[in-house]
Short mmCIF file of C-alpha atoms in Angstrom, two decimals:
data_model
loop_
_atom_site.label_atom_id
_atom_site.label_comp_id
_atom_site.label_asym_id
_atom_site.label_seq_id
_atom_site.Cartn_x
_atom_site.Cartn_y
_atom_site.Cartn_z
CA MET A 1 1.92 25.75 -23.04
CA ILE A 2 -1.58 26.81 -21.92
CA GLU A 3 -2.99 23.42 -22.95
CA GLN A 4 -0.28 21.68 -20.89
CA MET A 5 -1.13 23.82 -17.86
CA ASN A 6 -4.82 23.02 -18.25
CA ASP A 7 -4.07 19.32 -18.66
CA GLU A 8 -2.03 19.26 -15.45
CA PHE A 9 -4.68 21.26 -13.57
CA TYR A 10 -7.47 18.82 -14.36
CA MET A 11 -5.23 15.79 -13.96
CA ARG A 12 -4.25 16.92 -10.46
CA LEU A 13 -7.94 17.09 -9.61
CA ALA A 14 -8.40 13.55 -10.93
CA LEU A 15 -5.39 12.33 -8.94
CA ASP A 16 -6.67 14.00 -5.78
CA MET A 17 -10.04 12.27 -6.14
CA ALA A 18 -8.34 8.94 -6.73
CA SER A 19 -6.17 9.33 -3.63
CA ARG A 20 -9.27 9.77 -1.46
CA ALA A 21 -10.29 6.20 -2.28
CA SER A 22 -6.90 4.71 -1.42
CA GLY A 23 -7.42 1.46 0.47
CA GLN A 24 -10.96 0.86 -0.81
CA THR A 25 -10.31 -0.98 -4.07
CA GLY A 26 -8.51 -4.13 -2.90
CA ILE A 27 -6.11 -5.45 -5.51
CA ASN A 28 -7.48 -3.00 -8.09
CA PRO A 29 -5.97 0.44 -8.74
CA VAL A 30 -7.40 3.73 -7.55
CA VAL A 31 -8.44 5.87 -10.50
CA GLY A 32 -9.92 9.33 -10.88
CA CYS A 33 -11.62 10.89 -13.92
CA VAL A 34 -12.65 14.43 -14.85
CA VAL A 35 -14.73 15.34 -17.92
CA VAL A 36 -14.29 18.90 -19.21
CA LYS A 37 -16.21 20.69 -21.97
CA GLU A 38 -15.68 24.27 -23.09
CA GLY A 39 -13.80 25.10 -19.90
CA ARG A 40 -16.43 23.61 -17.58
CA ILE A 41 -16.18 20.50 -15.46
CA VAL A 42 -19.21 18.42 -16.43
CA GLY A 43 -18.34 15.05 -14.90
CA LEU A 44 -16.36 13.65 -11.98
CA GLY A 45 -15.75 10.04 -11.06
CA THR A 46 -13.65 7.79 -8.83
CA HIS A 47 -13.25 4.03 -8.68
CA LEU A 48 -14.65 3.31 -5.22
CA GLN A 49 -14.55 -0.46 -4.79
CA ARG A 50 -13.47 -3.63 -6.51
CA GLY A 51 -16.17 -4.86 -8.87
CA GLY A 52 -17.92 -1.48 -8.87
CA GLY A 53 -18.13 1.03 -11.68
CA HIS A 54 -14.83 2.46 -12.88
CA ALA A 55 -13.98 6.15 -12.63
CA GLU A 56 -14.68 6.82 -16.33
CA VAL A 57 -18.15 5.31 -16.08
CA HIS A 58 -19.11 7.42 -13.06
CA ALA A 59 -17.76 10.61 -14.66
CA LEU A 60 -19.37 10.04 -18.06
CA ASN A 61 -22.70 9.14 -16.45
CA MET A 62 -22.59 12.48 -14.65
CA ALA A 63 -21.66 14.33 -17.83
CA ALA A 64 -24.50 12.64 -19.78
CA GLY A 65 -25.08 14.49 -23.06
CA GLU A 66 -22.32 16.98 -22.28
CA ALA A 67 -19.74 14.23 -22.82
CA ALA A 68 -19.94 14.57 -26.63
CA GLY A 69 -17.01 16.70 -27.78
CA SER A 70 -15.48 16.79 -24.29
CA THR A 71 -11.98 16.09 -22.98
CA VAL A 72 -11.74 13.16 -20.58
CA TYR A 73 -8.91 13.23 -18.02
CA VAL A 74 -8.15 9.87 -16.42
CA THR A 75 -5.30 8.90 -14.10
CA LEU A 76 -4.82 5.42 -15.58
CA GLU A 77 -5.22 4.15 -19.13
CA PRO A 78 -8.85 3.11 -19.76
CA CYS A 79 -9.13 -0.66 -19.74
CA SER A 80 -9.65 -2.44 -23.04
CA HIS A 81 -10.72 -5.86 -21.77
CA TYR A 82 -13.63 -7.43 -19.96
CA GLY A 83 -13.15 -8.09 -16.26
CA LYS A 84 -15.81 -7.63 -13.60
CA THR A 85 -17.03 -4.69 -15.73
CA PRO A 86 -17.04 -3.93 -19.49
CA PRO A 87 -14.07 -2.12 -21.11
CA CYS A 88 -13.89 1.55 -20.17
CA ALA A 89 -12.34 2.39 -23.53
CA ASP A 90 -15.60 1.30 -25.20
CA ARG A 91 -17.60 3.52 -22.83
CA VAL A 92 -15.42 6.52 -23.67
CA ILE A 93 -15.81 5.87 -27.41
CA ALA A 94 -19.58 5.59 -27.04
CA SER A 95 -19.66 8.94 -25.23
CA GLN A 96 -18.28 10.66 -28.35
CA ALA A 97 -15.57 12.44 -26.39
CA SER A 98 -13.13 14.17 -28.72
CA ARG A 99 -9.98 13.93 -26.60
CA VAL A 100 -8.62 11.78 -23.77
CA VAL A 101 -5.72 12.74 -21.50
CA VAL A 102 -4.09 9.84 -19.66
CA ALA A 103 -1.58 9.99 -16.82
CA ALA A 104 -0.06 6.49 -16.75
CA LEU A 105 -0.32 3.42 -18.94
CA ASP A 106 -1.76 0.22 -17.50
CA PRO A 107 1.22 -1.53 -15.81
CA ASN A 108 -0.13 -4.94 -16.78
CA PRO A 109 2.15 -5.93 -19.69
CA ALA A 110 -0.64 -8.06 -21.16
CA VAL A 111 -2.87 -5.05 -21.82
CA SER A 112 -0.62 -1.98 -21.55
CA GLY A 113 -1.25 0.42 -24.43
CA ARG A 114 -4.28 -1.41 -25.79
CA GLY A 115 -6.79 1.00 -24.31
CA ILE A 116 -5.04 3.97 -25.87
CA ALA A 117 -4.74 2.15 -29.20
CA LYS A 118 -8.48 1.41 -29.18
CA LEU A 119 -9.29 5.08 -28.51
CA ARG A 120 -7.02 6.27 -31.31
CA ASP A 121 -8.42 3.72 -33.74
CA ALA A 122 -11.85 5.22 -33.01
CA GLY A 123 -10.56 8.67 -34.02
CA ILE A 124 -10.16 10.09 -30.51
CA GLU A 125 -7.13 12.28 -29.85
CA VAL A 126 -5.07 10.87 -26.97
CA THR A 127 -2.38 12.59 -24.90
CA ALA A 128 -0.52 10.25 -22.54
CA GLY A 129 2.05 10.78 -19.77
CA VAL A 130 0.57 13.83 -18.02
CA LEU A 131 1.70 13.56 -14.37
CA ALA A 132 2.53 9.92 -15.00
CA GLU A 133 4.93 9.60 -12.06
CA GLU A 134 2.31 10.88 -9.62
CA SER A 135 -0.16 8.32 -10.94
CA ARG A 136 2.34 5.46 -10.70
CA ARG A 137 3.22 6.41 -7.13
CA LEU A 138 -0.45 6.43 -6.22
CA ASN A 139 -0.82 2.87 -7.54
CA GLU A 140 2.60 1.50 -6.60
CA ALA A 141 1.08 -1.51 -4.82
CA PHE A 142 -1.12 -2.37 -7.79
CA GLU A 143 1.81 -1.94 -10.17
CA LYS A 144 3.93 -4.46 -8.28
CA TYR A 145 1.13 -6.93 -7.68
CA ILE A 146 -0.20 -7.01 -11.23
CA VAL A 147 3.28 -7.84 -12.55
CA THR A 148 4.68 -10.13 -9.82
CA ARG A 149 1.58 -11.33 -7.89
CA MET A 150 3.52 -10.42 -4.76
CA PRO A 151 2.34 -7.86 -2.19
CA PHE A 152 3.89 -4.41 -1.95
CA VAL A 153 5.36 -4.14 1.56
CA THR A 154 5.62 -0.83 3.41
CA LEU A 155 7.72 -0.95 6.57
CA LYS A 156 6.65 1.51 9.26
CA THR A 157 8.56 2.20 12.47
CA ALA A 158 8.27 4.76 15.25
CA SER A 159 11.50 5.38 17.13
CA THR A 160 13.48 7.85 19.19
CA LEU A 161 16.28 9.83 17.58
CA ASP A 162 18.74 7.14 18.67
CA GLY A 163 16.71 4.50 16.84
CA LYS A 164 15.00 2.83 19.80
CA ILE A 165 11.46 1.44 19.53
CA ALA A 166 11.10 0.80 23.26
CA ALA A 167 12.82 1.54 26.56
CA ARG A 168 15.14 -1.05 28.10
CA GLY A 169 12.22 -2.33 30.20
CA GLY A 170 10.05 -2.82 27.11
CA ASP A 171 7.83 0.26 27.48
CA SER A 172 6.93 1.71 24.05
CA LYS A 173 3.83 3.86 24.69
CA TRP A 174 3.96 6.40 23.40
CA ILE A 175 7.07 7.22 21.36
CA THR A 176 5.38 9.58 18.92
CA GLY A 177 2.57 12.08 19.42
CA GLU A 178 -1.08 11.92 18.44
CA GLN A 179 -0.67 13.42 14.95
CA ALA A 180 1.91 10.81 13.98
CA ARG A 181 -0.23 8.03 15.41
CA MET A 182 -3.21 9.20 13.35
CA ALA A 183 -0.98 9.11 10.26
CA VAL A 184 -0.18 5.48 11.06
CA HIS A 185 -3.87 4.63 11.33
CA THR A 186 -4.37 6.22 7.90
CA LEU A 187 -1.64 3.91 6.60
CA ARG A 188 -3.51 0.95 8.09
CA HIS A 189 -6.67 2.05 6.29
CA GLN A 190 -4.75 2.27 3.02
CA HIS A 191 -3.20 -1.22 3.18
CA GLN A 192 -4.97 -4.53 2.74
CA ALA A 193 -3.00 -6.22 5.51
CA ILE A 194 -0.84 -5.44 8.53
CA MET A 195 1.96 -7.74 9.68
CA ILE A 196 3.81 -8.18 12.98
CA GLY A 197 6.03 -10.81 14.56
CA ALA A 198 5.24 -13.19 17.39
CA GLY A 199 7.32 -11.16 19.87
CA THR A 200 5.27 -8.01 19.28
CA ALA A 201 2.00 -9.94 19.38
CA ALA A 202 2.90 -11.67 22.67
CA ALA A 203 4.33 -8.59 24.40
CA ASP A 204 1.79 -5.94 23.35
CA ASN A 205 -1.38 -7.98 22.68
CA PRO A 206 -2.41 -5.48 19.99
CA SER A 207 -5.67 -5.38 18.06
CA LEU A 208 -4.07 -3.87 14.90
CA THR A 209 -7.29 -2.15 13.93
CA THR A 210 -7.75 1.24 12.27
CA ARG A 211 -8.80 3.94 14.71
CA LEU A 212 -9.55 7.24 13.01
CA PRO A 213 -11.96 10.11 13.80
CA VAL A 214 -14.10 8.77 10.94
CA PRO A 215 -14.55 5.00 10.40
CA GLY A 216 -11.67 3.36 8.56
CA LEU A 217 -11.13 -0.07 7.07
CA ASN A 218 -9.46 -2.69 9.24
CA PRO A 219 -6.66 -4.56 7.45
CA VAL A 220 -6.24 -8.32 7.49
CA ARG A 221 -3.93 -9.11 10.42
CA ILE A 222 -0.85 -11.27 9.82
CA VAL A 223 1.34 -12.77 12.56
CA VAL A 224 4.70 -14.36 11.81
CA ASP A 225 4.92 -17.07 14.46
CA ALA A 226 7.22 -19.99 13.61
CA SER A 227 6.59 -21.88 16.87
CA LEU A 228 3.00 -20.70 17.54
CA ARG A 229 3.95 -19.16 20.87
CA VAL A 230 1.41 -16.32 20.82
CA PRO A 231 -1.29 -17.08 23.45
CA LEU A 232 -4.57 -18.42 22.12
CA ASP A 233 -6.51 -15.73 24.00
CA ALA A 234 -4.69 -12.89 22.18
CA LYS A 235 -6.96 -10.14 20.84
CA LEU A 236 -5.92 -10.99 17.30
CA TYR A 237 -7.50 -14.42 17.71
CA THR A 238 -10.56 -13.54 19.77
CA ASP A 239 -11.86 -10.03 19.11
CA GLY A 240 -13.40 -10.72 15.67
CA GLU A 241 -12.47 -7.23 14.45
CA ALA A 242 -10.76 -8.46 11.27
CA PRO A 243 -9.54 -11.70 9.69
CA THR A 244 -6.23 -13.02 11.05
CA ILE A 245 -3.57 -15.06 9.26
CA VAL A 246 -0.73 -16.86 11.04
CA LEU A 247 2.44 -17.66 9.11
CA THR A 248 4.17 -20.63 10.72
CA THR A 249 6.21 -23.72 9.83
CA ALA A 250 5.37 -27.32 9.03
CA GLY A 251 7.04 -28.38 12.27
CA ALA A 252 4.90 -26.23 14.56
CA ASP A 253 2.57 -28.00 16.99
CA SER A 254 -0.32 -29.56 15.04
CA GLU A 255 -2.76 -29.34 17.96
CA ARG A 256 -2.06 -25.63 18.26
CA LYS A 257 -2.76 -25.23 14.55
CA SER A 258 -6.12 -26.97 14.98
CA GLN A 259 -7.00 -24.74 17.94
CA LEU A 260 -6.23 -21.62 15.90
CA ALA A 261 -8.24 -22.90 12.95
CA ALA A 262 -11.17 -23.53 15.29
CA ARG A 263 -11.04 -19.81 16.16
CA GLY A 264 -11.28 -18.88 12.47
CA VAL A 265 -7.58 -18.13 12.08
CA ASP A 266 -6.05 -18.97 8.70
CA VAL A 267 -2.85 -20.92 9.44
CA ILE A 268 -0.33 -21.06 6.57
CA GLU A 269 2.73 -23.29 6.71
CA CYS A 270 5.74 -21.54 5.17
CA GLY A 271 8.71 -23.88 5.15
CA ASP A 272 9.73 -26.80 7.34
CA GLY A 273 12.69 -25.22 9.13
CA THR A 274 12.84 -23.35 12.41
CA ALA A 275 11.96 -20.00 10.84
CA VAL A 276 9.19 -18.88 8.52
CA ASP A 277 10.27 -18.78 4.87
CA LEU A 278 9.44 -15.14 4.22
CA HIS A 279 9.77 -15.32 0.42
CA TYR A 280 7.33 -18.22 0.27
CA ALA A 281 5.06 -16.42 2.74
CA MET A 282 4.81 -13.41 0.42
CA GLN A 283 3.95 -15.71 -2.48
CA ARG A 284 1.16 -17.37 -0.48
CA LEU A 285 -0.22 -14.01 0.61
CA GLY A 286 -0.20 -12.87 -3.01
CA GLU A 287 -2.20 -15.97 -3.92
CA LYS A 288 -4.77 -14.81 -1.37
CA GLU A 289 -5.03 -11.53 -3.31
CA ILE A 290 -3.29 -9.43 -0.70
CA SER A 291 -1.54 -6.77 -2.73
CA SER A 292 -0.31 -4.45 0.03
CA ILE A 293 1.08 -5.05 3.52
CA LEU A 294 1.98 -2.58 6.26
CA LEU A 295 4.80 -4.12 8.30
CA GLU A 296 4.76 -2.93 11.92
CA GLY A 297 7.24 -5.45 13.22
CA GLY A 298 9.93 -5.40 15.84
CA GLY A 299 13.61 -5.11 15.07
CA ARG A 300 14.16 -8.79 14.21
CA LEU A 301 11.28 -9.11 11.75
CA ASN A 302 12.09 -5.72 10.23
CA GLY A 303 15.70 -6.77 9.77
CA SER A 304 14.80 -10.16 8.32
CA MET A 305 12.37 -8.66 5.81
CA LEU A 306 14.88 -6.00 4.79
CA GLN A 307 17.70 -8.51 4.49
CA ALA A 308 15.44 -10.70 2.32
CA ARG A 309 14.80 -7.66 0.09
CA LEU A 310 11.07 -7.92 0.64
CA ILE A 311 10.56 -4.29 1.71
CA ASP A 312 9.42 -1.94 -1.06
CA LYS A 313 8.98 1.26 0.93
CA LEU A 314 9.89 2.60 4.37
CA VAL A 315 8.03 5.15 6.48
CA LEU A 316 10.18 5.97 9.50
CA PHE A 317 8.67 8.15 12.23
CA PHE A 318 11.09 9.84 14.62
CA ALA A 319 10.22 11.54 17.91
CA PRO A 320 12.54 14.24 19.32
CA LYS A 321 13.60 11.97 22.19
CA ILE A 322 16.75 10.14 23.21
CA ILE A 323 16.31 7.11 25.44
CA GLY A 324 19.68 5.37 25.44
CA GLY A 325 19.74 1.91 26.94
CA GLY A 326 22.34 0.43 24.61
CA GLN A 327 21.62 -3.15 23.59
CA LEU A 328 19.01 -3.46 26.37
CA ALA A 329 16.68 -1.11 24.47
CA PRO A 330 15.41 -2.68 21.21
CA GLY A 331 16.12 -0.91 17.93
CA SER A 332 14.20 -0.58 14.68
CA PHE A 333 16.41 -3.02 12.76
CA GLU A 334 18.21 -6.00 14.21
CA TYR A 335 20.26 -7.92 11.66
CA GLU A 336 23.87 -8.35 10.65
CA GLY A 337 23.87 -5.37 8.32
CA ALA A 338 26.78 -3.83 6.46
CA GLY A 339 30.36 -3.99 7.64
CA ARG A 340 31.29 -0.68 6.01
CA MET A 341 29.47 2.61 5.61
CA ALA A 342 30.04 2.33 1.85
CA ASP A 343 27.87 -0.80 1.89
CA ALA A 344 24.95 0.77 3.78
CA LEU A 345 21.53 0.45 2.22
CA GLN A 346 20.55 3.72 0.54
CA LEU A 347 17.01 5.10 0.35
CA ARG A 348 15.88 6.83 -2.84
CA GLY A 349 12.99 9.20 -3.49
CA VAL A 350 13.18 10.48 0.08
CA GLU A 351 10.46 12.75 1.44
CA VAL A 352 10.22 14.35 4.88
CA GLN A 353 6.97 15.35 6.57
CA ARG A 354 6.27 16.80 9.97
CA TYR A 355 3.52 15.67 12.35
CA GLY A 356 3.47 17.99 15.34
CA GLU A 357 6.87 17.60 17.01
CA ASP A 358 7.60 14.36 15.13
CA ILE A 359 8.93 13.82 11.62
CA ALA A 360 8.43 11.02 9.10
CA ILE A 361 11.04 10.04 6.53
CA THR A 362 9.67 8.10 3.56
CA GLY A 363 11.90 6.40 1.01
CA TYR A 364 12.43 3.41 -1.24
CA PRO A 365 15.31 0.99 -0.60
CA ASP A 366 17.89 0.77 -3.37
CA TYR A 367 19.07 -2.79 -2.95
CA SER A 368 21.84 -2.28 -5.49
CA SER A 369 23.43 0.33 -3.21
CA GLY A 370 24.43 -1.79 -0.24
CA LYS A 371 25.29 -5.20 1.09
CA GLU A 372 22.50 -5.46 3.63
#
């Protein structure tokens, strides 16, 4: 019992360190590592960037000679294969650690379990599954991408209590307060890309950058624009703050495509119909090694993505306001939806957090629950 408590204590520290690097590692997972010997922490490490040293390497380098006979806590199974860096399992073995505690197995089915097997074959005691769910949640985007090569999509909205994202005249600034808006900018920092529709881009002329008290990472900006109607002088195409991708169709104006390309915009044709093929778009974005997307769309794009079952997670901010406006005021989701309450889409794993006067509801859509 005491050993289990100690294992969870040190693993929570490793998870906390890993979470601090969320958004920095690209398509790679965030990982934390703690080395403990005789009740003392002798090494700490976090994977900080893709291609850089892994968490185990940083922690064992800090521990140096103290690593022999130690217990190594790591939030994800040490890798057993060569990638941009040598196998971490080999580094742990070379350190002469006596025990390794792992949170979650590597989700890649091609290598899952091999790192643990290598450690055990070398005579190292291994305990796996300590706070595994917390580790998987931390790397949910990596887990989806490594298996499907499709990005993990988080839908974010900010609305009034009656579900409106703007007043009937189009005004939407500001629905939520400053604390909630800072939380959204943290989400931008943590995702590789941010996506909006042409209507939002044309109406708001946003920059879609990350604005935090300390510098954050700007995500790749993605605009879904089937007819290329967003003005060429939009900030997304001219400010140079971050790369921009436009998802359009084969039938869109070819001259307009050339003009966008001349501005450094990556134009991707997704289908030859009147609307962007969203499934194909996600495949193409995955090919570009975009593993996570924050969707900040309007009601139509939100509804289309949800109806296509391309949303993996929802973060819904609500302000304590009622604006009314009926159909003249746009809502968070505009699509056909369910005809009966029994067919409504259900969210699972729901969490509620407060930001000043606003609240955020986070959940995962259970597509087997409804007929969305």
